[in-house]
Coordinates of C-alpha atoms in Angstrom, one line a residue:
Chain A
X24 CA 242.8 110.9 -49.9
X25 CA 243.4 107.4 -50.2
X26 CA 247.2 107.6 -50.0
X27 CA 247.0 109.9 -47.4
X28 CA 245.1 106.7 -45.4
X29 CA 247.5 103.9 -46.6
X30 CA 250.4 106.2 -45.6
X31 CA 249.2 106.5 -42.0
X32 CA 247.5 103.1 -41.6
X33 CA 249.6 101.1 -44.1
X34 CA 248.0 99.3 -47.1
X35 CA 245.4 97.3 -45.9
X36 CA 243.9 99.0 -43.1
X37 CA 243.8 102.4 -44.9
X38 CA 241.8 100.8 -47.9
X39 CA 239.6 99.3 -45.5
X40 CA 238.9 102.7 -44.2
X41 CA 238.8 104.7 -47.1
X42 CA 236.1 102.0 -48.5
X43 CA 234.3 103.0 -45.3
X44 CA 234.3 106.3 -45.5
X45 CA 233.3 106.3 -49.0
X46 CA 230.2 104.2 -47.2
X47 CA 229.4 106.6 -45.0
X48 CA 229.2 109.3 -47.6
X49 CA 226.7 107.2 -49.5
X50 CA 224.5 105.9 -46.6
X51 CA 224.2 109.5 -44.5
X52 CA 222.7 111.5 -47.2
X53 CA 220.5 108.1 -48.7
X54 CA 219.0 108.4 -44.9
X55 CA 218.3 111.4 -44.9
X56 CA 216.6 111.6 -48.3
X57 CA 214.5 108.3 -47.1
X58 CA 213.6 110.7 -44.0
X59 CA 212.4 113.7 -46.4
X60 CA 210.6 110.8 -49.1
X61 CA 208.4 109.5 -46.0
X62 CA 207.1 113.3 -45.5
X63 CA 206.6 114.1 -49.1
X64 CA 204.6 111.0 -48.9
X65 CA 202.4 112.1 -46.3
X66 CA 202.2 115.6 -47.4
X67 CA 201.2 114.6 -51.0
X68 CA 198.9 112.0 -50.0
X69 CA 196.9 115.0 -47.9
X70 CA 197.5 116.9 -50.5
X71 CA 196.0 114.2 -53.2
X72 CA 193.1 113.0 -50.4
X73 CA 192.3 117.1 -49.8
X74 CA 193.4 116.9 -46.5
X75 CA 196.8 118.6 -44.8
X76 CA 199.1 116.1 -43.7
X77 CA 201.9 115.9 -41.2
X78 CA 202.3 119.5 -40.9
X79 CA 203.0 120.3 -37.1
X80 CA 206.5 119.7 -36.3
X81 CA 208.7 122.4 -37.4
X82 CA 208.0 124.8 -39.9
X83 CA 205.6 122.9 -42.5
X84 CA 206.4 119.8 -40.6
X85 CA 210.0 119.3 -41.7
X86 CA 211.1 118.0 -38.0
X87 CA 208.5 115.0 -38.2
X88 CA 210.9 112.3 -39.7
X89 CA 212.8 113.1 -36.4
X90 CA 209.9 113.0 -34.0
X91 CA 209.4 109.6 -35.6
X92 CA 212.6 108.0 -35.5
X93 CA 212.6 109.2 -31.9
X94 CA 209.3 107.6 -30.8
X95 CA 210.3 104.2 -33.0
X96 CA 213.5 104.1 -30.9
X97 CA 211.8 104.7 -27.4
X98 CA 208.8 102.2 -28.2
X99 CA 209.4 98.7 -26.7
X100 CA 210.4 95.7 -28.9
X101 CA 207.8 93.6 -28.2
X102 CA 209.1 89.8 -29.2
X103 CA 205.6 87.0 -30.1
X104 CA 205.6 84.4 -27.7
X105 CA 207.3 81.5 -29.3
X106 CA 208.8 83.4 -31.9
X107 CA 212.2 82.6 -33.6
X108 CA 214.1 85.1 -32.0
X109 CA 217.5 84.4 -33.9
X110 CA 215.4 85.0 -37.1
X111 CA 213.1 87.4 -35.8
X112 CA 215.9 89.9 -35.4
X113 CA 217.6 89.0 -38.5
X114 CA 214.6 89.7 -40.9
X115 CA 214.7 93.5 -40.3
X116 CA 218.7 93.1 -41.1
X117 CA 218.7 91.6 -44.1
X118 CA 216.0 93.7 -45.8
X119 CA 218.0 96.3 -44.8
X120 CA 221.4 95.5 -46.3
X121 CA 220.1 94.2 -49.5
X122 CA 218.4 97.2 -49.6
X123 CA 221.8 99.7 -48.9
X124 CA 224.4 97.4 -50.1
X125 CA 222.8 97.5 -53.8
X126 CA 224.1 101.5 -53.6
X127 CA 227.9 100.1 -54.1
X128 CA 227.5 99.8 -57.3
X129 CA 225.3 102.6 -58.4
X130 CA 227.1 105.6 -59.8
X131 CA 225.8 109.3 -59.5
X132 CA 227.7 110.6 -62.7
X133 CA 231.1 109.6 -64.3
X134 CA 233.1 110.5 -61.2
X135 CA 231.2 110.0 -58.6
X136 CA 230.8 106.6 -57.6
X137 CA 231.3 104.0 -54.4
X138 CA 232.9 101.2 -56.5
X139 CA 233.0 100.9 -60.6
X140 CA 232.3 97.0 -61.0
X141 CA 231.8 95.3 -64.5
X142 CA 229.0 93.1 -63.4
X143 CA 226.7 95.7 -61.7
X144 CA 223.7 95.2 -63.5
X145 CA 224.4 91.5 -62.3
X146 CA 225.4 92.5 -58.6
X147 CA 222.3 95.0 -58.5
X148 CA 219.7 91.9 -59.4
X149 CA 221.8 89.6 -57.2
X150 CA 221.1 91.7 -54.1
X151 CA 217.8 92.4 -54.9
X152 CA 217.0 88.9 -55.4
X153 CA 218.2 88.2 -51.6
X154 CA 216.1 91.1 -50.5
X155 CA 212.8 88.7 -50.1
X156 CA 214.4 86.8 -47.9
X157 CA 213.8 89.6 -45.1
X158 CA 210.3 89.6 -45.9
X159 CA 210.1 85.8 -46.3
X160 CA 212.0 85.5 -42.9
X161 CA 210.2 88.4 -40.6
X162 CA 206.8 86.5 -42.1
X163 CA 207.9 83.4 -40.4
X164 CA 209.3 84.2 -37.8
X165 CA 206.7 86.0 -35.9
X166 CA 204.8 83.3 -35.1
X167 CA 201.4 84.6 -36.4
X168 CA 199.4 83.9 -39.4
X169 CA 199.3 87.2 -40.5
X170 CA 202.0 88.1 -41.4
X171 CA 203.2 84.5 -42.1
X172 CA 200.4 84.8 -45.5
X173 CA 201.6 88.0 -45.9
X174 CA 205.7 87.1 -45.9
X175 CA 204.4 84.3 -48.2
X176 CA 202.4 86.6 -50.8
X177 CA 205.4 89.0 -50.9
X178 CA 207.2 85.7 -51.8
X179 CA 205.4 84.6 -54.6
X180 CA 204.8 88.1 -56.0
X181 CA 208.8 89.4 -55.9
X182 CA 210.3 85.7 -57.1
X183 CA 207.2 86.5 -60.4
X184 CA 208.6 90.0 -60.8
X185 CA 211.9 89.8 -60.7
X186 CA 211.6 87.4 -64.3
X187 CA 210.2 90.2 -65.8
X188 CA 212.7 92.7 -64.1
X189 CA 215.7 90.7 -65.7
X190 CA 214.5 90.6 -69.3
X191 CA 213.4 94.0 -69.4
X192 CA 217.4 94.6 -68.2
X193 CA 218.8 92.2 -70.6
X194 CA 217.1 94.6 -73.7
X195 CA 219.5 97.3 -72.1
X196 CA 222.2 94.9 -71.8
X197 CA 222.1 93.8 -75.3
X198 CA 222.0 98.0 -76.8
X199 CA 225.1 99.0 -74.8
X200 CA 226.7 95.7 -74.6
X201 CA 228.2 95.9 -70.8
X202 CA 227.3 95.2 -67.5
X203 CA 228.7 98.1 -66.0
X204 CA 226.4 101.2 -65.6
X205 CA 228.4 103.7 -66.3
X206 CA 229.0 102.0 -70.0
X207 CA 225.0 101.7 -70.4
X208 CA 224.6 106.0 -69.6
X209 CA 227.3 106.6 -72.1
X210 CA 225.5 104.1 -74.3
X211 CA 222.4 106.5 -74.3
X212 CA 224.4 109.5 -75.7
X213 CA 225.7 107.7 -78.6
X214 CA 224.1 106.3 -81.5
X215 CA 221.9 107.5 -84.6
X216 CA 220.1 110.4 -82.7
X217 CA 222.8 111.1 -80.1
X218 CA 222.7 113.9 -77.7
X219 CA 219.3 114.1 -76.9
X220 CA 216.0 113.0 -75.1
X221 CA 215.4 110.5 -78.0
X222 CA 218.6 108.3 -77.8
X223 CA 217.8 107.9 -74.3
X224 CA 217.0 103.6 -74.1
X225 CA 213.3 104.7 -73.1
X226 CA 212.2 105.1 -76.4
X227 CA 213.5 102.2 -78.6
X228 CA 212.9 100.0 -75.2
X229 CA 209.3 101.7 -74.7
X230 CA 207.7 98.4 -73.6
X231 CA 210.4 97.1 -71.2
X232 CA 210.8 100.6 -69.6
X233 CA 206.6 100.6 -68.7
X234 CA 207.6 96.9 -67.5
X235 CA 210.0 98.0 -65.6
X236 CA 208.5 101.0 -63.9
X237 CA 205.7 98.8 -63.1
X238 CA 207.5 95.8 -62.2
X239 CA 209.8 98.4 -60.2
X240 CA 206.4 99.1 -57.7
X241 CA 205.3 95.3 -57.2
X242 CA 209.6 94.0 -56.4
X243 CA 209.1 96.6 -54.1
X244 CA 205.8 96.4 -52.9
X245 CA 204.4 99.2 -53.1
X246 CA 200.4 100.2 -53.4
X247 CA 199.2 98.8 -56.1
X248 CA 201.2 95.9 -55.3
X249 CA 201.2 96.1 -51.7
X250 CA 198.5 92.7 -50.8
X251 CA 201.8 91.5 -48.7
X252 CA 201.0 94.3 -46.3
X253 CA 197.0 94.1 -47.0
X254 CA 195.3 96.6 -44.6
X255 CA 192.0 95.4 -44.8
X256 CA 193.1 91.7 -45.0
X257 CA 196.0 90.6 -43.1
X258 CA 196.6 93.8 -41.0
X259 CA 199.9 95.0 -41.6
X260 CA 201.1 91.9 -43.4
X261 CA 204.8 90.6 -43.0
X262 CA 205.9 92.9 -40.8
X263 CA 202.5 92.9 -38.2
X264 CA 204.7 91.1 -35.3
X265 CA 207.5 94.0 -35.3
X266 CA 207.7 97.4 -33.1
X267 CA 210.0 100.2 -32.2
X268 CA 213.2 100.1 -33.8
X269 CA 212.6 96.6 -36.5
X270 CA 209.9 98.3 -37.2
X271 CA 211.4 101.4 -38.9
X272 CA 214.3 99.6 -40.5
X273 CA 211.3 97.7 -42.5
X274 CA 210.4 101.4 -43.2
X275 CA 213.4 102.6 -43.8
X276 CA 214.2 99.4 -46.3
X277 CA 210.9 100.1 -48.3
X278 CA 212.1 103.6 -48.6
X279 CA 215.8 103.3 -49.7
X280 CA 214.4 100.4 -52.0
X281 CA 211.8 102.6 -53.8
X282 CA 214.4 105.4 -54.5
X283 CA 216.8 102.3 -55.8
X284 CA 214.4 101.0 -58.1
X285 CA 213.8 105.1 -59.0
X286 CA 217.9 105.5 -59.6
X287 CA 218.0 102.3 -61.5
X288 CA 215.3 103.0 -64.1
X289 CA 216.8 106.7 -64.0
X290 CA 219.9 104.7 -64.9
X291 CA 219.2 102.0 -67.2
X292 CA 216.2 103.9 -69.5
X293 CA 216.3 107.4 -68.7
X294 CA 220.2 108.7 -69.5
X295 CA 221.5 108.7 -65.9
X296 CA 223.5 112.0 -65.8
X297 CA 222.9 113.1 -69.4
X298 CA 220.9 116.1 -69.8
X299 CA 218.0 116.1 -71.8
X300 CA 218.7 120.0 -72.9
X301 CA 221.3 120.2 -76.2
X302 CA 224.9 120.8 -74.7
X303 CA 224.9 124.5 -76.4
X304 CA 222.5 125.7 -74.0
X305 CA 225.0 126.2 -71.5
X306 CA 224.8 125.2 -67.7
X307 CA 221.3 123.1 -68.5
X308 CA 223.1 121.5 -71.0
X309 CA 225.6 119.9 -69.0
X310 CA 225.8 116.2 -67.7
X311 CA 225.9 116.2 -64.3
X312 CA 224.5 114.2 -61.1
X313 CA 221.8 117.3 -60.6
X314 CA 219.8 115.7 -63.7
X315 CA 220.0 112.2 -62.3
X316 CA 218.9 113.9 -58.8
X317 CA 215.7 115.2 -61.0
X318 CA 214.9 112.6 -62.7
X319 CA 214.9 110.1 -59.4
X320 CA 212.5 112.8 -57.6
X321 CA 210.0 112.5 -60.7
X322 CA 209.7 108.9 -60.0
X323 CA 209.5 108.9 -56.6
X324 CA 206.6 111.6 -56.5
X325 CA 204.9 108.5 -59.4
X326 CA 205.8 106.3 -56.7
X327 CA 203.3 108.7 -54.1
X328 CA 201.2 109.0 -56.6
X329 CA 200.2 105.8 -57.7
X330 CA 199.3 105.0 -54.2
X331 CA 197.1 107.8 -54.0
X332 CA 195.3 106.8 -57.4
X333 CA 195.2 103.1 -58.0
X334 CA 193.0 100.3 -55.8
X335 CA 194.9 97.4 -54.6
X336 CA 195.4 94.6 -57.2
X337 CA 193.6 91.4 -56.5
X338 CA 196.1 89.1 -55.9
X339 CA 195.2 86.4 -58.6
X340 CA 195.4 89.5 -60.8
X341 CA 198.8 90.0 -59.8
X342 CA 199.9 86.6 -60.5
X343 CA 198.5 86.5 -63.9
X344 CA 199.6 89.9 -64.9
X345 CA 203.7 89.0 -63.6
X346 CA 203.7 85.6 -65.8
X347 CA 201.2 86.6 -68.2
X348 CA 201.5 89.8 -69.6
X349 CA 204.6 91.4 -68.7
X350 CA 207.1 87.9 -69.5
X351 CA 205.6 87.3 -73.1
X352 CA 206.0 90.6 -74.1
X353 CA 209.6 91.0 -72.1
X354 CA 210.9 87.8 -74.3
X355 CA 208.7 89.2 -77.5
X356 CA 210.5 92.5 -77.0
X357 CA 213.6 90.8 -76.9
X358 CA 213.5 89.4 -80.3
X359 CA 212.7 92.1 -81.6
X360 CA 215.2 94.2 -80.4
X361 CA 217.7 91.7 -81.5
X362 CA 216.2 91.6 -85.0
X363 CA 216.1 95.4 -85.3
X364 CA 219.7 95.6 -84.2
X365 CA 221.1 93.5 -86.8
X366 CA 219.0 95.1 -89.6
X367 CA 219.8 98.5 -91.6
X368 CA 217.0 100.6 -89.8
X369 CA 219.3 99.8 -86.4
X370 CA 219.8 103.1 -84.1
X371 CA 222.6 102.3 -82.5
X372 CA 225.8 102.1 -84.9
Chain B
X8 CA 249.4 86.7 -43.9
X9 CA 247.5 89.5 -46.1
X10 CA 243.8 90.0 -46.2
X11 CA 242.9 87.8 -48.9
X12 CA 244.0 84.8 -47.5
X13 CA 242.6 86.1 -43.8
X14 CA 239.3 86.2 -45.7
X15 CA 239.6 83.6 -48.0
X16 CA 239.9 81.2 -44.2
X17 CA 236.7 83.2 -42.5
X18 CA 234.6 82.4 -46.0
X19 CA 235.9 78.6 -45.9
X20 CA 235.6 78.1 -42.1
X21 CA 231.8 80.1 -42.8
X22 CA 231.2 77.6 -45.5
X23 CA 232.3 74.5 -43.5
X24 CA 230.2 75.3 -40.2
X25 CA 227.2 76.2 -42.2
X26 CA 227.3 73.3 -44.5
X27 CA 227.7 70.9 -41.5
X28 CA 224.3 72.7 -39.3
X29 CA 222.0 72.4 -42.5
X30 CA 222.8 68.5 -41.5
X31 CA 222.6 69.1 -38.3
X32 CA 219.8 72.0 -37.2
X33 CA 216.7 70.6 -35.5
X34 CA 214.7 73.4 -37.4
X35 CA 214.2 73.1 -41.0
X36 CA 213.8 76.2 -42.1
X37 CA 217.1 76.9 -39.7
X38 CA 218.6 74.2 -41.9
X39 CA 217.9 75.6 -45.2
X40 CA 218.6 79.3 -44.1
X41 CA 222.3 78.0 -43.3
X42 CA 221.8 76.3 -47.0
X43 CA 221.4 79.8 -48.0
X44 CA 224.7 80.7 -46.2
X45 CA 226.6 78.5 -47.0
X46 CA 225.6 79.3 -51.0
X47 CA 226.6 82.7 -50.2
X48 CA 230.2 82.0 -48.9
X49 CA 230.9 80.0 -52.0
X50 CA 229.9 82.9 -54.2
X51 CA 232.0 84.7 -51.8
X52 CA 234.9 82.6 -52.1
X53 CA 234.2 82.7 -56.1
X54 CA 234.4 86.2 -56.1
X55 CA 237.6 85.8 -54.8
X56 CA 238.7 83.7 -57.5
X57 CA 237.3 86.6 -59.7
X58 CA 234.8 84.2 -61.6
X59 CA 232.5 87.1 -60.4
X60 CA 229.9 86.1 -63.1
X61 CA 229.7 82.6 -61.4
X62 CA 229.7 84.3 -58.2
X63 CA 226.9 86.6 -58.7
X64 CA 224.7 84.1 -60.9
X65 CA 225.3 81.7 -57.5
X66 CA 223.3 84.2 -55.5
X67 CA 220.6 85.3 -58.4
X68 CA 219.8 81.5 -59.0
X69 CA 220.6 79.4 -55.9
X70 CA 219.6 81.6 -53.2
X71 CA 217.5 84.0 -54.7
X72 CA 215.3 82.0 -56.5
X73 CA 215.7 78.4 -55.5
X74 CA 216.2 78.3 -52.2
X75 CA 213.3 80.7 -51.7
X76 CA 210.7 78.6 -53.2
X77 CA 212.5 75.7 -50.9
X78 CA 211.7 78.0 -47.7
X79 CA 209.0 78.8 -49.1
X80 CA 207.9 74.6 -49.3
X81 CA 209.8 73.8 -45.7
X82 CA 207.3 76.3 -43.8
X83 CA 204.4 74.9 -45.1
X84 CA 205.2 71.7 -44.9
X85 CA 204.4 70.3 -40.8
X86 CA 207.4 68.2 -40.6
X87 CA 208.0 66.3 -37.5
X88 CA 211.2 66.0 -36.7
X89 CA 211.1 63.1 -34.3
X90 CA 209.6 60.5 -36.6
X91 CA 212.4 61.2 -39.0
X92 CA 215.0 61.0 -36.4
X93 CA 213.5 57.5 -35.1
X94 CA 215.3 55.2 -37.6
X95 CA 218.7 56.7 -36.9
X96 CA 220.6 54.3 -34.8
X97 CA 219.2 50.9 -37.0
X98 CA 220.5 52.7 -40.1
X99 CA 223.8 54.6 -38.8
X100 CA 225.9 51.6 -40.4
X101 CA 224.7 51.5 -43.7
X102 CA 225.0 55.1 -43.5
X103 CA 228.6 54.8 -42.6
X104 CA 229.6 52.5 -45.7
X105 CA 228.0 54.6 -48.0
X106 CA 229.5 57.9 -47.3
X107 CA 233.2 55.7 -46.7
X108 CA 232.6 54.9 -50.5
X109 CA 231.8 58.5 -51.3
X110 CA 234.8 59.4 -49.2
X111 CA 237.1 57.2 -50.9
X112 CA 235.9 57.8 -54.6
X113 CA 236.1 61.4 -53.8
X114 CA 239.5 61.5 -52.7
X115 CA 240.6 59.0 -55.4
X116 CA 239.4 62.0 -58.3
X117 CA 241.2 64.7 -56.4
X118 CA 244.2 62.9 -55.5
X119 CA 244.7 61.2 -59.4
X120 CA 244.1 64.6 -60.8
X121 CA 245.0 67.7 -59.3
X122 CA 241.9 70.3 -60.2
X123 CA 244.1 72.3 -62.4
X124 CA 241.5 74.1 -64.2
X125 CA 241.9 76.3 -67.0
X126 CA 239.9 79.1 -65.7
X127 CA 238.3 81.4 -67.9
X128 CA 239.7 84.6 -66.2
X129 CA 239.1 88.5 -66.6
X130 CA 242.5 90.2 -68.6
X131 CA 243.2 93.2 -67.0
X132 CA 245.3 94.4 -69.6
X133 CA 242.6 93.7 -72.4
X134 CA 239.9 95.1 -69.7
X135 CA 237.5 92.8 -71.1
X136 CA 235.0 91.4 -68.3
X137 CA 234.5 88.1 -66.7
X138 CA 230.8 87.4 -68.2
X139 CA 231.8 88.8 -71.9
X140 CA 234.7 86.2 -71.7
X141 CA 232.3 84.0 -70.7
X142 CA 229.8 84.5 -73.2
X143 CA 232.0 84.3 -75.6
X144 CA 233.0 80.8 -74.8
X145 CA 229.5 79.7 -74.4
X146 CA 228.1 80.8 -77.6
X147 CA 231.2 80.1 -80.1
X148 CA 233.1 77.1 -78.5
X149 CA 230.2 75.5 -76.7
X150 CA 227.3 76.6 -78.5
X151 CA 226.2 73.2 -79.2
X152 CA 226.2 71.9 -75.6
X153 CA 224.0 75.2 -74.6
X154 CA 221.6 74.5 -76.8
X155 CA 221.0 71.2 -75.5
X156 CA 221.0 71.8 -72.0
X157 CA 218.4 74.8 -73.0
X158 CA 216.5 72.1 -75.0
X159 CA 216.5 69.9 -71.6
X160 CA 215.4 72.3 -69.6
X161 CA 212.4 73.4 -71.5
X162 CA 211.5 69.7 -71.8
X163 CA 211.4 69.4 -67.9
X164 CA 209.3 72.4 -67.7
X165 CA 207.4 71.7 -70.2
X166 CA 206.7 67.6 -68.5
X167 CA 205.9 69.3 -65.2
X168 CA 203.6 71.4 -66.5
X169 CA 201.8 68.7 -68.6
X170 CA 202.4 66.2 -65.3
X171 CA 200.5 68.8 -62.9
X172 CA 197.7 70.1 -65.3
X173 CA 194.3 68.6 -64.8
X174 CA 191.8 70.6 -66.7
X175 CA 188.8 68.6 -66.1
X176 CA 185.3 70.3 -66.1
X177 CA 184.4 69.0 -63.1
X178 CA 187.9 69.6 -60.8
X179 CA 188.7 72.7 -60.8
X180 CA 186.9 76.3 -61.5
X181 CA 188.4 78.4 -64.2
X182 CA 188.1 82.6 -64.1
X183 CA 187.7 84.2 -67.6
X184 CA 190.0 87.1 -66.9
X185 CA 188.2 89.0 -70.1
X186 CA 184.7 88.4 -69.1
X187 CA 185.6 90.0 -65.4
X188 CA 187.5 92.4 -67.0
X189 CA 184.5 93.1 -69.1
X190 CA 182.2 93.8 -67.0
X191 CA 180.4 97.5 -66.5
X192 CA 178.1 99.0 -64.1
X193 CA 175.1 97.6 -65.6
X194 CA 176.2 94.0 -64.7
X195 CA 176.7 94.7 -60.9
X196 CA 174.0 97.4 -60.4
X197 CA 170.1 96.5 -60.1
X198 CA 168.2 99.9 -59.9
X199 CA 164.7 98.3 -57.9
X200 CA 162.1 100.5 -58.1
X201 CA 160.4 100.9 -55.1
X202 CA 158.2 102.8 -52.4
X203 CA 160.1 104.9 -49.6
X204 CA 159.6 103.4 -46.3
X205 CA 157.4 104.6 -44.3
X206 CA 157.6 105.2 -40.5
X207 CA 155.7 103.4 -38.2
X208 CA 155.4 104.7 -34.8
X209 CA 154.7 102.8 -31.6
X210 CA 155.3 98.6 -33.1
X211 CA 159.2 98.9 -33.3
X212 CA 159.6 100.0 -29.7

């Protein structure tokens, strides 16, 4: 396909466009899921609060990500008076590439992938680590106090998270040695109890997987997590100033973030592709990107569903339990690990 | 000209600009977001180079975590611009001298000794990465050197902590997390016993 290209468009041009193609390919269905996530999330929040949901557009409501998207894009963009408006506008737009350009590097099985880099894990916390500025930037820029304490919360809280985020990587870094993703699923097939759920970095990493889950909700804030947003505080939080069509990109953001964070721990703890089924047992024994698929649903509904169980966090509480709890026992953990890997009871040779 | 040199002029020319407005912006917080850019061209421009563990830990450390907390201080902070701008003109020479002497002793390093540097480089054939070269390096060659620039680091955390921290009595309240944590229904309910209200007719209106 890609010779095809750089034989019509010579070398550089039909790169160019085959890398954009390959873009599109990722990004079109990503929207789409994000459409379908915000529905399930209303439908199991009724569900969960014994109520129905969004049910009336289309059979069982399936048409009511488009009615959204449709009134977001006629509503007017209403711009604070003395608001940065340079900034203003760019808030929405960086939250939202951070948020899709993270999806380069992330592969769906051994094949299928955008790009094959060996620094993803280090790419992946790179452009997650510019994601706050959006928030940061859309909190200042409005002009309002509101959201301003909100942008700066979400601040605070994501910078505190994201230490915990990287040591809980490094343990996976340190079993399967590489930085590239696709080394750290084959990584989870090998070892001393190869080829099934056990090998899978979830269960020697126990500690730094729950850290990771839960660190996964507060980077991207997410209820119990959410005080940046703060209902009953600070209104709507960072993104309070914004309407119509900035608006939804902050949703949209939030949405392809969660089912990063949901791919990534898929990735890094729970064996990717790899089935959890011995191969023998035919076509559920298989790797393949269906399993990965699964496994991402399962934590997005967890994502729906701690929202509809869990109170919001004081935020002191959230501070304390960042740098308190979840860093000692990432840089315990990490010891550990590298004791247990250098002693005869290791897993992994 | 191919595309890598095309880009490798748009992330310099970037770089340049940007470097030049955080000088120059009125705003600060327009100042340090072109701070922010201009870190991002370099890691661009690194990347290039394929020193894409420098590149990357550019982005994770500079702008992702420093720069942050810098925004994060600029916005607070009320600064007014025109009080800072008044001494300008009185110390424009002094200025001047200075950064000629920068200028010179600059040009005197790069000129005397071409920056050929030995760059620790990714082999394709040996398809061994950037940041396990790297690593390697660091913890066999330079191990030594690491250690002390850890040890130096942990001492300056360690001074600010002890610089900041006033734990008097009197200044500041402390929570026990466990004692909240602690607590049960019986510490925040009162049952009060007492007789139901009765209605009076004909006073309240």
């Amino acid at each position: 396909m890609m010779d095809l290209l750089q034989h019509y468009l010579g070398h550089d041009l039909g790169y160019a466009v085959w890398y954009l193609i390959k873009a599109v390919i990722v990004i079109v269905p990503l929207t789409l899921v994000v459409a379908y996530v915000t529905l399930a999330e209303r439908r199991i929040l009724g569900f969960m609060h014994a109520r129905i949901g969004a049910n009336r557009v289309g059979p069982q409501g399936m048409l009511q990500p488009f009615a959204d998207l449709l009134k977001f894009v006629f509503k007017e963009i209403i711009i604070p008076a003395k608001a940065s408006k340079a900034v203003f506008f760019l808030a929405p737009a960086v939250i939202l590439i951070c948020a899709l350009a993270t999806w380069a590097v992330v592969p769906f099985s051994p094949e299928l992938y955008f790009t094959n880099v060996n620094a993803g894990v280090l790419y992946v916390t790179a452009i997650g680590s510019l994601g706050v500025y959006g928030i940061i930037l859309a909190g200042w820029a409005g002009n309002s106090k509101y959201s301003f304490l909100g942008g700066i919360r979400a601040t605070a809280q994501m910078i505190s998270y994201e230490l915990a985020m990287g040591f809980a990587l490094l343990g996976v870094i340190m079993i399967s040695g590489s930085l590239n993703f696709i080394d750290i699923v084959n990584s989870q097939a090998g070892g001393r109890l190869a080829g099934s759920i056990l090998s899978w970095n979830w269960i020697p990493l126990f500690p730094m997987f729950l850290i990771y889950l839960i660190s996964g909700v507060a980077e991207t804030n997410r209820a119990p997590f959410d005080v940046c947003e703060g209902e009953s505080e600070i209104v709507a939080g960072f993104h309070v100033e914004y309407s119509g069509t900035p608006f939804a990109l902050f949703m949209l953001a939030e949405y392809a973030s969660m089912i990063l964070v949901s791919a990534l721990t898929v990735i890094m703890f729970l064996g990717g592709w790899l089935s959890p089924f011995p191969q023998s047992w035919g076509i559920l024994g298989q790797h393949s990107m269906a399993w990965l698929v699964v496994k991402v649903l399962i934590l997005l509904f967890g994502f729906i569903w701690y929202r509809a169980t869990f109170p919001r966090y004081r935020y002191d509480q959230i501070m304390r339990l960042g740098w308190k709890v979840f860093l000692p026992i990432t840089l315990v953990w990490i010891f550990v690990l590298g004791a247990w890997m250098v002693s005869p009871l290791s897993i992994w040779q | 000209m191919d595309v890598t040199s095309v880009l490798f002029y748009v992330f310099s020319a970037i770089l340049l600009i940007s470097g030049l407005r955080v000088i120059t912006a009125k705003n600060p917080v327009h100042a340090a977001l072109f701070l922010v850019l201009a870190f991002i061209n370099a890691s661009c421009l690194w990347m290039m180079l394929g020193a894409e563990f420098l590149a990357l830990t550019l982005i994770l450390v500079y702008v992702g975590a420093v720069m942050v907390l810098f925004l994060f201080v600029v916005m607070m902070l009320d600064v007014d611009l025109e009080a800072i701008r008044k001494g300008f003109w009185k110390n424009f020479p002094l200025a001047l001298v200075l950064g000629v002497v920068v200028l010179i002793e600059m040009l005197l390093v790069v000129l005397r000794n071409p920056l050929i540097t030995t760059a620790v480089n990714a082999d394709p054939a040996t398809n061994i990465s950037n940041s396990n070269k790297l690593g390697w390096v660091l913890y066999t060659q330079y191990s030594y050197p690491v250690e002390l620039a850890s040890m130096v680091l942990l001492l300056g955390l360690v001074v600010a902590v002890a610089l900041t921290l006033r734990k008097s009595e009197k200044a500041a309240k402390y929570q026990n997390i466990n004692k909240q944590v602690a607590t049960d229904s019986k510490t925040r309910f009162t049952m009060v016993k007492m007789d139901s209200e009765v209605e009076d007719k004909g006073d309240a209106q």
